[in-house]
Amino acid sequence: MNELRRYYDIIFVLTQKELRTRYKNLGLGYIWSLANPLAYSAVYYFVFKFVMKVKVDCFPLFLISALFPWQWFSNSVGVAWITYLGNAPLIKKVIFPRNLLPFVVSFQDMLHFLASVPIIFLFMAIYSKPFTWWLIPGIPLLSVIQFAYTYSLGLAISSVNLFFRDLEKLVGVFMTFLFYLTPIVYSSDMVPEAYRPYTVLNPVAPLMMSWRLLFFEGRMDPGLLGLSVVYGILFLVVSHLIYRKLVWRFAEVL
Amino acid sequence: MSTVIRFDSVSKHYPRYHHLSGGIKNFLFNLPKSIRGLREDRFKALEEISFSINSGESVAFVGRNGAGKSTTLGLIAQVLKPTTGQVTVSRRVSPLLELGGGFHPDLSGIENIQLNGVLMGLSRKQVKSRMEAIIDFAELGEFIDQPIRTYSSGMLSRLGFSVIANLDPEILLIDEVLAVGDASFQEKCLKKISEFKKSGVTIVLVSHSENDILRVCDRAIWIENHRLRMDGPAGDVMTGYRDSVSHP
Ligand SMILES: Nc1ncnc2c1ncn2[C@@H]1O[C@H](COP(=O)(O)OP(=O)(O)O)[C@@H](O)[C@H]1O
Ligand SMILES: [Mg+2]
């Protein structure tokens, strides 16, 4: 109990710190968390609807139903490299569970995403999509799974980045590939039949497909869901192995 | 008298991390060489150090710059792990107090106190109730609301020491922070340290001031060239150390 209380307190002050240092102004922070994915959506909408003339019904909703979750994912992974690097003074002097740092960062990114869900609802209403019961378990469930992804990747990336400071750039390149390999600006059935089975080898694909299914068709697919859970657990295990191997050297390299 | 800190032939070797500073690409392109570099090219910061410190003792570590004093304190604080040998610390240890402090530059003094108080083991409630005492002790005036980026090193050490002074440490680790404070604050810190000492706190101090050491510590350990050179009553060790510095 005491231990739990202590964890709670640490998470609380670290979250407070992140909020204070990342967004000097909370209101602006919130607006930013909406404006950023919306701006991307607008650009992709323009390119794919008007320039490339993709024929998809309700294209704006189609787009944001996967693009908003993707933005959460890519923001979280994209800034992960700085988590430990930016907290050098704490790590060098105080002992506390260091994995709480990426935990707090990812948790905040999740809250930002959840804050943007009403916009998706708005588009669902505009295109008269059904608000089914699936939304109630679906949003928390997929959020938790995605949190497992982002926390794990954040933990692994920020740990390894202390030793290889150029990891950040490689991650950036990798994320660009991943974006186009994941059914976000296109749907999985546009992928030629021969390649379609390979889509889900990309761990992010079943997750983004689940989000879209939930917001666009109001349902969930057990296969995709199960696959995301498996990937999530795999990420958690592997990232903790990496972290445990490196953590006691953090204070040496900083 | 129970032992609270115990070093059993402890060595600490640092890999030369510059083998990694070329990044992943260089590391992979020169894989065998890189791995050999990390394995074999190591810097020996501490060699075969053994000592034990009893509960309530106050011990100073002395030695030239780079001798391995901060490394020793890092091992006691358990932010570092020994390469070989064993470090046993059986009490709650305060955070390492050293120049720069465990602080975040963009946060104000107060915000840093909130963050550090909790990370150093207090609950949020305790931090709140001690906040006033901490601010009073620091005597930073209106700067307590400014980001600590704007602090001088003396002001940082004031803030750092004030937080520590209001924890309930069982072991107090102090690495060269007193030197940068002004005379009146140094005096205040030494008084506080003496109070801690009276109430039975174990004190480990790194300092270059013979006066401070003789005033606070009963025992001193002299580290030279990464090895333990002398361990005994503070007066004797300081005499030996002083002689070796003036007639090398
Ligand atoms: N993280 C590190 N990586 C590599 N070498 C280090 C590291 N920390 C300290 N050293 C080296 O170990 C030696 C002992 O350092 P330190 O314990 O800080 O000395 P002191 O506090 O006695 O001045 C120094 O030569 C220093 O260069
Ligand atoms: Mg030092």
JSON list of C-alpha atoms in Angstrom, two decimals, chain A residues 42-246:
[
{"chain": "A", "resi": 42, "resn": "ALA", "atom": "CA", "xyz": [-6.16, 18.57, -43.84]},
{"chain": "A", "resi": 43, "resn": "VAL", "atom": "CA", "xyz": [-2.96, 18.07, -45.83]},
{"chain": "A", "resi": 44, "resn": "TYR", "atom": "CA", "xyz": [-3.61, 14.41, -46.51]},
{"chain": "A", "resi": 45, "resn": "TYR", "atom": "CA", "xyz": [-7.20, 15.17, -47.34]},
{"chain": "A", "resi": 46, "resn": "PHE", "atom": "CA", "xyz": [-6.12, 17.68, -49.93]},
{"chain": "A", "resi": 47, "resn": "VAL", "atom": "CA", "xyz": [-3.51, 15.40, -51.47]},
{"chain": "A", "resi": 48, "resn": "PHE", "atom": "CA", "xyz": [-5.52, 12.22, -51.58]},
{"chain": "A", "resi": 49, "resn": "LYS", "atom": "CA", "xyz": [-8.95, 13.60, -52.33]},
{"chain": "A", "resi": 50, "resn": "PHE", "atom": "CA", "xyz": [-8.19, 16.40, -54.75]},
{"chain": "A", "resi": 51, "resn": "VAL", "atom": "CA", "xyz": [-4.84, 15.57, -56.23]},
{"chain": "A", "resi": 52, "resn": "MET", "atom": "CA", "xyz": [-4.89, 11.79, -56.34]},
{"chain": "A", "resi": 53, "resn": "LYS", "atom": "CA", "xyz": [-8.69, 11.56, -56.40]},
{"chain": "A", "resi": 54, "resn": "VAL", "atom": "CA", "xyz": [-8.97, 8.56, -54.13]},
{"chain": "A", "resi": 55, "resn": "LYS", "atom": "CA", "xyz": [-12.54, 7.23, -54.15]},
{"chain": "A", "resi": 56, "resn": "VAL", "atom": "CA", "xyz": [-13.51, 6.49, -50.58]},
{"chain": "A", "resi": 57, "resn": "ASP", "atom": "CA", "xyz": [-16.86, 7.34, -49.00]},
{"chain": "A", "resi": 58, "resn": "CYS", "atom": "CA", "xyz": [-16.80, 9.79, -46.11]},
{"chain": "A", "resi": 59, "resn": "PHE", "atom": "CA", "xyz": [-13.10, 10.31, -46.75]},
{"chain": "A", "resi": 60, "resn": "PRO", "atom": "CA", "xyz": [-12.50, 12.85, -43.94]},
{"chain": "A", "resi": 61, "resn": "LEU", "atom": "CA", "xyz": [-13.85, 10.47, -41.31]},
{"chain": "A", "resi": 62, "resn": "PHE", "atom": "CA", "xyz": [-12.05, 7.59, -42.97]},
{"chain": "A", "resi": 63, "resn": "LEU", "atom": "CA", "xyz": [-8.84, 9.55, -42.70]},
{"chain": "A", "resi": 64, "resn": "ILE", "atom": "CA", "xyz": [-9.01, 10.83, -39.15]},
{"chain": "A", "resi": 65, "resn": "SER", "atom": "CA", "xyz": [-10.32, 7.56, -37.70]},
{"chain": "A", "resi": 66, "resn": "ALA", "atom": "CA", "xyz": [-6.84, 6.11, -38.24]},
{"chain": "A", "resi": 67, "resn": "LEU", "atom": "CA", "xyz": [-4.78, 9.28, -38.53]},
{"chain": "A", "resi": 68, "resn": "PHE", "atom": "CA", "xyz": [-5.57, 10.56, -35.03]},
{"chain": "A", "resi": 69, "resn": "PRO", "atom": "CA", "xyz": [-4.42, 7.32, -33.36]},
{"chain": "A", "resi": 70, "resn": "TRP", "atom": "CA", "xyz": [-1.40, 7.30, -35.65]},
{"chain": "A", "resi": 71, "resn": "GLN", "atom": "CA", "xyz": [-0.51, 10.84, -34.64]},
{"chain": "A", "resi": 72, "resn": "TRP", "atom": "CA", "xyz": [-0.54, 9.76, -31.02]},
{"chain": "A", "resi": 73, "resn": "PHE", "atom": "CA", "xyz": [1.69, 6.83, -31.88]},
{"chain": "A", "resi": 74, "resn": "SER", "atom": "CA", "xyz": [4.15, 8.77, -33.99]},
{"chain": "A", "resi": 75, "resn": "ASN", "atom": "CA", "xyz": [4.38, 11.77, -31.62]},
{"chain": "A", "resi": 76, "resn": "SER", "atom": "CA", "xyz": [5.00, 9.48, -28.70]},
{"chain": "A", "resi": 77, "resn": "VAL", "atom": "CA", "xyz": [7.67, 7.45, -30.45]},
{"chain": "A", "resi": 78, "resn": "GLY", "atom": "CA", "xyz": [9.15, 10.53, -32.11]},
{"chain": "A", "resi": 79, "resn": "VAL", "atom": "CA", "xyz": [9.94, 12.38, -28.88]},
{"chain": "A", "resi": 80, "resn": "ALA", "atom": "CA", "xyz": [10.89, 9.26, -26.90]},
{"chain": "A", "resi": 81, "resn": "TRP", "atom": "CA", "xyz": [14.61, 9.69, -27.46]},
{"chain": "A", "resi": 82, "resn": "ILE", "atom": "CA", "xyz": [14.74, 12.73, -25.20]},
{"chain": "A", "resi": 83, "resn": "THR", "atom": "CA", "xyz": [13.00, 11.19, -22.20]},
{"chain": "A", "resi": 84, "resn": "TYR", "atom": "CA", "xyz": [16.12, 10.04, -20.37]},
{"chain": "A", "resi": 85, "resn": "LEU", "atom": "CA", "xyz": [18.51, 12.44, -22.02]},
{"chain": "A", "resi": 86, "resn": "GLY", "atom": "CA", "xyz": [16.39, 15.38, -20.87]},
{"chain": "A", "resi": 87, "resn": "ASN", "atom": "CA", "xyz": [16.23, 14.13, -17.29]},
{"chain": "A", "resi": 88, "resn": "ALA", "atom": "CA", "xyz": [19.94, 13.64, -16.75]},
{"chain": "A", "resi": 89, "resn": "PRO", "atom": "CA", "xyz": [20.13, 15.50, -13.41]},
{"chain": "A", "resi": 90, "resn": "LEU", "atom": "CA", "xyz": [17.41, 13.35, -11.88]},
{"chain": "A", "resi": 91, "resn": "ILE", "atom": "CA", "xyz": [18.90, 10.10, -13.10]},
{"chain": "A", "resi": 92, "resn": "LYS", "atom": "CA", "xyz": [22.39, 10.91, -11.94]},
{"chain": "A", "resi": 93, "resn": "LYS", "atom": "CA", "xyz": [21.41, 11.75, -8.42]},
{"chain": "A", "resi": 94, "resn": "VAL", "atom": "CA", "xyz": [18.22, 10.15, -7.23]},
{"chain": "A", "resi": 95, "resn": "ILE", "atom": "CA", "xyz": [17.17, 6.54, -7.20]},
{"chain": "A", "resi": 96, "resn": "PHE", "atom": "CA", "xyz": [13.59, 5.98, -8.28]},
{"chain": "A", "resi": 97, "resn": "PRO", "atom": "CA", "xyz": [12.09, 3.53, -10.76]},
{"chain": "A", "resi": 98, "resn": "ARG", "atom": "CA", "xyz": [13.39, 5.00, -14.01]},
{"chain": "A", "resi": 99, "resn": "ASN", "atom": "CA", "xyz": [10.75, 3.34, -16.17]},
{"chain": "A", "resi": 100, "resn": "LEU", "atom": "CA", "xyz": [8.21, 5.72, -14.64]},
{"chain": "A", "resi": 101, "resn": "LEU", "atom": "CA", "xyz": [9.63, 8.50, -16.82]},
{"chain": "A", "resi": 102, "resn": "PRO", "atom": "CA", "xyz": [8.61, 7.02, -20.20]},
{"chain": "A", "resi": 103, "resn": "PHE", "atom": "CA", "xyz": [5.44, 5.79, -18.52]},
{"chain": "A", "resi": 104, "resn": "VAL", "atom": "CA", "xyz": [4.43, 9.31, -17.62]},
{"chain": "A", "resi": 105, "resn": "VAL", "atom": "CA", "xyz": [5.31, 10.70, -21.04]},
{"chain": "A", "resi": 106, "resn": "SER", "atom": "CA", "xyz": [3.28, 8.04, -22.86]},
{"chain": "A", "resi": 107, "resn": "PHE", "atom": "CA", "xyz": [0.41, 8.41, -20.46]},
{"chain": "A", "resi": 108, "resn": "GLN", "atom": "CA", "xyz": [0.20, 12.08, -21.25]},
{"chain": "A", "resi": 109, "resn": "ASP", "atom": "CA", "xyz": [0.24, 11.43, -24.97]},
{"chain": "A", "resi": 110, "resn": "MET", "atom": "CA", "xyz": [-2.66, 9.07, -24.44]},
{"chain": "A", "resi": 111, "resn": "LEU", "atom": "CA", "xyz": [-4.64, 11.75, -22.62]},
{"chain": "A", "resi": 112, "resn": "HIS", "atom": "CA", "xyz": [-3.97, 14.10, -25.51]},
{"chain": "A", "resi": 113, "resn": "PHE", "atom": "CA", "xyz": [-5.35, 11.56, -27.91]},
{"chain": "A", "resi": 114, "resn": "LEU", "atom": "CA", "xyz": [-8.44, 10.99, -25.78]},
{"chain": "A", "resi": 115, "resn": "ALA", "atom": "CA", "xyz": [-8.95, 14.74, -25.74]},
{"chain": "A", "resi": 116, "resn": "SER", "atom": "CA", "xyz": [-9.16, 14.66, -29.51]},
{"chain": "A", "resi": 117, "resn": "VAL", "atom": "CA", "xyz": [-11.73, 11.85, -29.69]},
{"chain": "A", "resi": 118, "resn": "PRO", "atom": "CA", "xyz": [-14.70, 14.25, -29.57]},
{"chain": "A", "resi": 119, "resn": "ILE", "atom": "CA", "xyz": [-13.56, 15.58, -32.95]},
{"chain": "A", "resi": 120, "resn": "ILE", "atom": "CA", "xyz": [-13.81, 12.08, -34.36]},
{"chain": "A", "resi": 121, "resn": "PHE", "atom": "CA", "xyz": [-17.30, 11.86, -32.86]},
{"chain": "A", "resi": 122, "resn": "LEU", "atom": "CA", "xyz": [-18.16, 15.11, -34.55]},
{"chain": "A", "resi": 123, "resn": "PHE", "atom": "CA", "xyz": [-17.19, 13.69, -37.94]},
{"chain": "A", "resi": 124, "resn": "MET", "atom": "CA", "xyz": [-19.11, 10.48, -37.16]},
{"chain": "A", "resi": 125, "resn": "ALA", "atom": "CA", "xyz": [-22.19, 12.60, -36.54]},
{"chain": "A", "resi": 126, "resn": "ILE", "atom": "CA", "xyz": [-21.63, 14.62, -39.72]},
{"chain": "A", "resi": 127, "resn": "TYR", "atom": "CA", "xyz": [-21.52, 11.44, -41.80]},
{"chain": "A", "resi": 128, "resn": "SER", "atom": "CA", "xyz": [-24.38, 9.85, -39.81]},
{"chain": "A", "resi": 129, "resn": "LYS", "atom": "CA", "xyz": [-22.30, 6.90, -38.67]},
{"chain": "A", "resi": 130, "resn": "PRO", "atom": "CA", "xyz": [-23.87, 4.83, -35.91]},
{"chain": "A", "resi": 131, "resn": "PHE", "atom": "CA", "xyz": [-22.68, 5.33, -32.32]},
{"chain": "A", "resi": 132, "resn": "THR", "atom": "CA", "xyz": [-22.73, 1.67, -31.35]},
{"chain": "A", "resi": 133, "resn": "TRP", "atom": "CA", "xyz": [-22.19, 0.11, -27.93]},
{"chain": "A", "resi": 134, "resn": "TRP", "atom": "CA", "xyz": [-18.82, -1.10, -29.12]},
{"chain": "A", "resi": 135, "resn": "LEU", "atom": "CA", "xyz": [-17.40, 2.36, -28.58]},
{"chain": "A", "resi": 136, "resn": "ILE", "atom": "CA", "xyz": [-17.70, 2.00, -24.82]},
{"chain": "A", "resi": 137, "resn": "PRO", "atom": "CA", "xyz": [-15.34, -0.94, -24.33]},
{"chain": "A", "resi": 138, "resn": "GLY", "atom": "CA", "xyz": [-13.54, -0.29, -27.61]},
{"chain": "A", "resi": 139, "resn": "ILE", "atom": "CA", "xyz": [-11.95, 3.09, -26.96]},
{"chain": "A", "resi": 140, "resn": "PRO", "atom": "CA", "xyz": [-10.47, 2.23, -23.54]},
{"chain": "A", "resi": 141, "resn": "LEU", "atom": "CA", "xyz": [-9.35, -1.19, -24.74]},
{"chain": "A", "resi": 142, "resn": "LEU", "atom": "CA", "xyz": [-7.57, 0.03, -27.86]},
{"chain": "A", "resi": 143, "resn": "SER", "atom": "CA", "xyz": [-6.13, 2.95, -25.88]},
{"chain": "A", "resi": 144, "resn": "VAL", "atom": "CA", "xyz": [-4.61, 0.59, -23.33]},
{"chain": "A", "resi": 145, "resn": "ILE", "atom": "CA", "xyz": [-3.16, -1.60, -26.07]},
{"chain": "A", "resi": 146, "resn": "GLN", "atom": "CA", "xyz": [-1.72, 1.39, -27.86]},
{"chain": "A", "resi": 147, "resn": "PHE", "atom": "CA", "xyz": [-0.38, 2.67, -24.56]},
{"chain": "A", "resi": 148, "resn": "ALA", "atom": "CA", "xyz": [1.48, -0.63, -24.21]},
{"chain": "A", "resi": 149, "resn": "TYR", "atom": "CA", "xyz": [3.00, -0.02, -27.66]},
{"chain": "A", "resi": 150, "resn": "THR", "atom": "CA", "xyz": [4.04, 3.57, -27.05]},
{"chain": "A", "resi": 151, "resn": "TYR", "atom": "CA", "xyz": [5.29, 3.01, -23.51]},
{"chain": "A", "resi": 152, "resn": "SER", "atom": "CA", "xyz": [7.37, 0.00, -24.60]},
{"chain": "A", "resi": 153, "resn": "LEU", "atom": "CA", "xyz": [8.85, 1.71, -27.61]},
{"chain": "A", "resi": 154, "resn": "GLY", "atom": "CA", "xyz": [9.46, 4.86, -25.58]},
{"chain": "A", "resi": 155, "resn": "LEU", "atom": "CA", "xyz": [11.24, 2.87, -22.89]},
{"chain": "A", "resi": 156, "resn": "ALA", "atom": "CA", "xyz": [13.43, 1.00, -25.37]},
{"chain": "A", "resi": 157, "resn": "ILE", "atom": "CA", "xyz": [14.23, 4.02, -27.55]},
{"chain": "A", "resi": 158, "resn": "SER", "atom": "CA", "xyz": [15.03, 6.41, -24.72]},
{"chain": "A", "resi": 159, "resn": "SER", "atom": "CA", "xyz": [17.25, 3.78, -23.06]},
{"chain": "A", "resi": 160, "resn": "VAL", "atom": "CA", "xyz": [19.18, 2.84, -26.17]},
{"chain": "A", "resi": 161, "resn": "ASN", "atom": "CA", "xyz": [19.44, 6.45, -27.28]},
{"chain": "A", "resi": 162, "resn": "LEU", "atom": "CA", "xyz": [21.63, 7.21, -24.25]},
{"chain": "A", "resi": 163, "resn": "PHE", "atom": "CA", "xyz": [24.26, 4.91, -25.71]},
{"chain": "A", "resi": 164, "resn": "PHE", "atom": "CA", "xyz": [23.71, 5.62, -29.41]},
{"chain": "A", "resi": 165, "resn": "ARG", "atom": "CA", "xyz": [22.75, 9.22, -29.73]},
{"chain": "A", "resi": 166, "resn": "ASP", "atom": "CA", "xyz": [21.94, 8.93, -33.44]},
{"chain": "A", "resi": 167, "resn": "LEU", "atom": "CA", "xyz": [19.10, 6.48, -32.83]},
{"chain": "A", "resi": 168, "resn": "GLU", "atom": "CA", "xyz": [16.73, 9.43, -32.93]},
{"chain": "A", "resi": 169, "resn": "LYS", "atom": "CA", "xyz": [17.43, 10.03, -36.62]},
{"chain": "A", "resi": 170, "resn": "LEU", "atom": "CA", "xyz": [17.01, 6.39, -37.54]},
{"chain": "A", "resi": 171, "resn": "VAL", "atom": "CA", "xyz": [13.69, 6.31, -35.72]},
{"chain": "A", "resi": 172, "resn": "GLY", "atom": "CA", "xyz": [12.55, 9.32, -37.73]},
{"chain": "A", "resi": 173, "resn": "VAL", "atom": "CA", "xyz": [13.31, 7.60, -41.03]},
{"chain": "A", "resi": 174, "resn": "PHE", "atom": "CA", "xyz": [11.75, 4.39, -39.84]},
{"chain": "A", "resi": 175, "resn": "MET", "atom": "CA", "xyz": [8.52, 6.14, -38.83]},
{"chain": "A", "resi": 176, "resn": "THR", "atom": "CA", "xyz": [8.12, 7.54, -42.35]},
{"chain": "A", "resi": 177, "resn": "PHE", "atom": "CA", "xyz": [8.34, 4.04, -43.78]},
{"chain": "A", "resi": 178, "resn": "LEU", "atom": "CA", "xyz": [5.96, 2.73, -41.18]},
{"chain": "A", "resi": 179, "resn": "PHE", "atom": "CA", "xyz": [3.40, 5.39, -41.95]},
{"chain": "A", "resi": 180, "resn": "TYR", "atom": "CA", "xyz": [3.10, 4.36, -45.56]},
{"chain": "A", "resi": 181, "resn": "LEU", "atom": "CA", "xyz": [3.24, 0.65, -44.75]},
{"chain": "A", "resi": 182, "resn": "THR", "atom": "CA", "xyz": [0.27, 0.98, -42.42]},
{"chain": "A", "resi": 183, "resn": "PRO", "atom": "CA", "xyz": [-3.29, 1.27, -43.75]},
{"chain": "A", "resi": 184, "resn": "ILE", "atom": "CA", "xyz": [-3.90, 4.87, -42.72]},
{"chain": "A", "resi": 185, "resn": "VAL", "atom": "CA", "xyz": [-4.27, 6.96, -45.86]},
{"chain": "A", "resi": 186, "resn": "TYR", "atom": "CA", "xyz": [-5.53, 3.85, -47.64]},
{"chain": "A", "resi": 187, "resn": "SER", "atom": "CA", "xyz": [-7.60, 0.95, -46.40]},
{"chain": "A", "resi": 188, "resn": "SER", "atom": "CA", "xyz": [-6.35, -2.59, -46.02]},
{"chain": "A", "resi": 189, "resn": "ASP", "atom": "CA", "xyz": [-8.58, -3.90, -48.80]},
{"chain": "A", "resi": 190, "resn": "MET", "atom": "CA", "xyz": [-6.92, -1.56, -51.30]},
{"chain": "A", "resi": 191, "resn": "VAL", "atom": "CA", "xyz": [-3.74, -3.61, -50.80]},
{"chain": "A", "resi": 192, "resn": "PRO", "atom": "CA", "xyz": [-3.39, -6.11, -53.68]},
{"chain": "A", "resi": 193, "resn": "GLU", "atom": "CA", "xyz": [-4.67, -9.52, -52.65]},
{"chain": "A", "resi": 194, "resn": "ALA", "atom": "CA", "xyz": [-1.27, -11.16, -52.94]},
{"chain": "A", "resi": 195, "resn": "TYR", "atom": "CA", "xyz": [0.27, -8.83, -50.33]},
{"chain": "A", "resi": 196, "resn": "ARG", "atom": "CA", "xyz": [-2.72, -8.44, -48.04]},
{"chain": "A", "resi": 197, "resn": "PRO", "atom": "CA", "xyz": [-1.83, -11.28, -45.62]},
{"chain": "A", "resi": 198, "resn": "TYR", "atom": "CA", "xyz": [1.50, -9.58, -44.94]},
{"chain": "A", "resi": 199, "resn": "THR", "atom": "CA", "xyz": [-0.11, -6.33, -43.80]},
{"chain": "A", "resi": 200, "resn": "VAL", "atom": "CA", "xyz": [-0.49, -7.58, -40.25]},
{"chain": "A", "resi": 201, "resn": "LEU", "atom": "CA", "xyz": [3.19, -8.46, -39.99]},
{"chain": "A", "resi": 202, "resn": "ASN", "atom": "CA", "xyz": [3.46, -4.76, -39.29]},
{"chain": "A", "resi": 203, "resn": "PRO", "atom": "CA", "xyz": [2.50, -4.55, -35.59]},
{"chain": "A", "resi": 204, "resn": "VAL", "atom": "CA", "xyz": [0.93, -1.13, -35.99]},
{"chain": "A", "resi": 205, "resn": "ALA", "atom": "CA", "xyz": [-1.40, -2.29, -38.77]},
{"chain": "A", "resi": 206, "resn": "PRO", "atom": "CA", "xyz": [-3.88, -4.41, -36.76]},
{"chain": "A", "resi": 207, "resn": "LEU", "atom": "CA", "xyz": [-4.12, -1.64, -34.20]},
{"chain": "A", "resi": 208, "resn": "MET", "atom": "CA", "xyz": [-4.84, 1.15, -36.69]},
{"chain": "A", "resi": 209, "resn": "MET", "atom": "CA", "xyz": [-7.24, -1.13, -38.57]},
{"chain": "A", "resi": 210, "resn": "SER", "atom": "CA", "xyz": [-9.06, -1.77, -35.29]},
{"chain": "A", "resi": 211, "resn": "TRP", "atom": "CA", "xyz": [-9.39, 1.95, -34.61]},
{"chain": "A", "resi": 212, "resn": "ARG", "atom": "CA", "xyz": [-10.83, 2.58, -38.04]},
{"chain": "A", "resi": 213, "resn": "LEU", "atom": "CA", "xyz": [-13.22, -0.35, -37.79]},
{"chain": "A", "resi": 214, "resn": "LEU", "atom": "CA", "xyz": [-14.44, 1.01, -34.48]},
{"chain": "A", "resi": 215, "resn": "PHE", "atom": "CA", "xyz": [-15.02, 4.61, -35.56]},
{"chain": "A", "resi": 216, "resn": "PHE", "atom": "CA", "xyz": [-16.00, 3.94, -39.16]},
{"chain": "A", "resi": 217, "resn": "GLU", "atom": "CA", "xyz": [-18.12, 0.82, -38.92]},
{"chain": "A", "resi": 218, "resn": "GLY", "atom": "CA", "xyz": [-18.87, 0.75, -35.22]},
{"chain": "A", "resi": 219, "resn": "ARG", "atom": "CA", "xyz": [-17.52, -2.74, -34.62]},
{"chain": "A", "resi": 220, "resn": "MET", "atom": "CA", "xyz": [-14.46, -4.65, -33.53]},
{"chain": "A", "resi": 221, "resn": "ASP", "atom": "CA", "xyz": [-12.67, -7.62, -35.02]},
{"chain": "A", "resi": 222, "resn": "PRO", "atom": "CA", "xyz": [-11.46, -10.28, -32.56]},
{"chain": "A", "resi": 223, "resn": "GLY", "atom": "CA", "xyz": [-8.64, -11.35, -34.87]},
{"chain": "A", "resi": 224, "resn": "LEU", "atom": "CA", "xyz": [-7.18, -7.86, -35.22]},
{"chain": "A", "resi": 225, "resn": "LEU", "atom": "CA", "xyz": [-7.72, -7.17, -31.53]},
{"chain": "A", "resi": 226, "resn": "GLY", "atom": "CA", "xyz": [-6.05, -10.41, -30.45]},
{"chain": "A", "resi": 227, "resn": "LEU", "atom": "CA", "xyz": [-3.11, -9.73, -32.72]},
{"chain": "A", "resi": 228, "resn": "SER", "atom": "CA", "xyz": [-2.63, -6.24, -31.28]},
{"chain": "A", "resi": 229, "resn": "VAL", "atom": "CA", "xyz": [-2.69, -7.65, -27.76]},
{"chain": "A", "resi": 230, "resn": "VAL", "atom": "CA", "xyz": [-0.03, -10.19, -28.68]},
{"chain": "A", "resi": 231, "resn": "TYR", "atom": "CA", "xyz": [2.15, -7.50, -30.24]},
{"chain": "A", "resi": 232, "resn": "GLY", "atom": "CA", "xyz": [1.59, -5.26, -27.21]},
{"chain": "A", "resi": 233, "resn": "ILE", "atom": "CA", "xyz": [2.71, -7.95, -24.78]},
{"chain": "A", "resi": 234, "resn": "LEU", "atom": "CA", "xyz": [5.68, -8.78, -26.97]},
{"chain": "A", "resi": 235, "resn": "PHE", "atom": "CA", "xyz": [6.72, -5.11, -26.98]},
{"chain": "A", "resi": 236, "resn": "LEU", "atom": "CA", "xyz": [6.39, -4.90, -23.20]},
{"chain": "A", "resi": 237, "resn": "VAL", "atom": "CA", "xyz": [8.53, -7.97, -22.63]},
{"chain": "A", "resi": 238, "resn": "VAL", "atom": "CA", "xyz": [11.27, -7.08, -25.10]},
{"chain": "A", "resi": 239, "resn": "SER", "atom": "CA", "xyz": [11.51, -3.44, -24.04]},
{"chain": "A", "resi": 240, "resn": "HIS", "atom": "CA", "xyz": [11.79, -4.39, -20.37]},
{"chain": "A", "resi": 241, "resn": "LEU", "atom": "CA", "xyz": [14.56, -6.84, -21.17]},
{"chain": "A", "resi": 242, "resn": "ILE", "atom": "CA", "xyz": [16.46, -4.07, -22.95]},
{"chain": "A", "resi": 243, "resn": "TYR", "atom": "CA", "xyz": [15.75, -1.60, -20.16]},
{"chain": "A", "resi": 244, "resn": "ARG", "atom": "CA", "xyz": [16.83, -3.99, -17.41]},
{"chain": "A", "resi": 245, "resn": "LYS", "atom": "CA", "xyz": [20.08, -4.66, -19.21]},
{"chain": "A", "resi": 246, "resn": "LEU", "atom": "CA", "xyz": [20.91, -0.98, -19.64]}
]
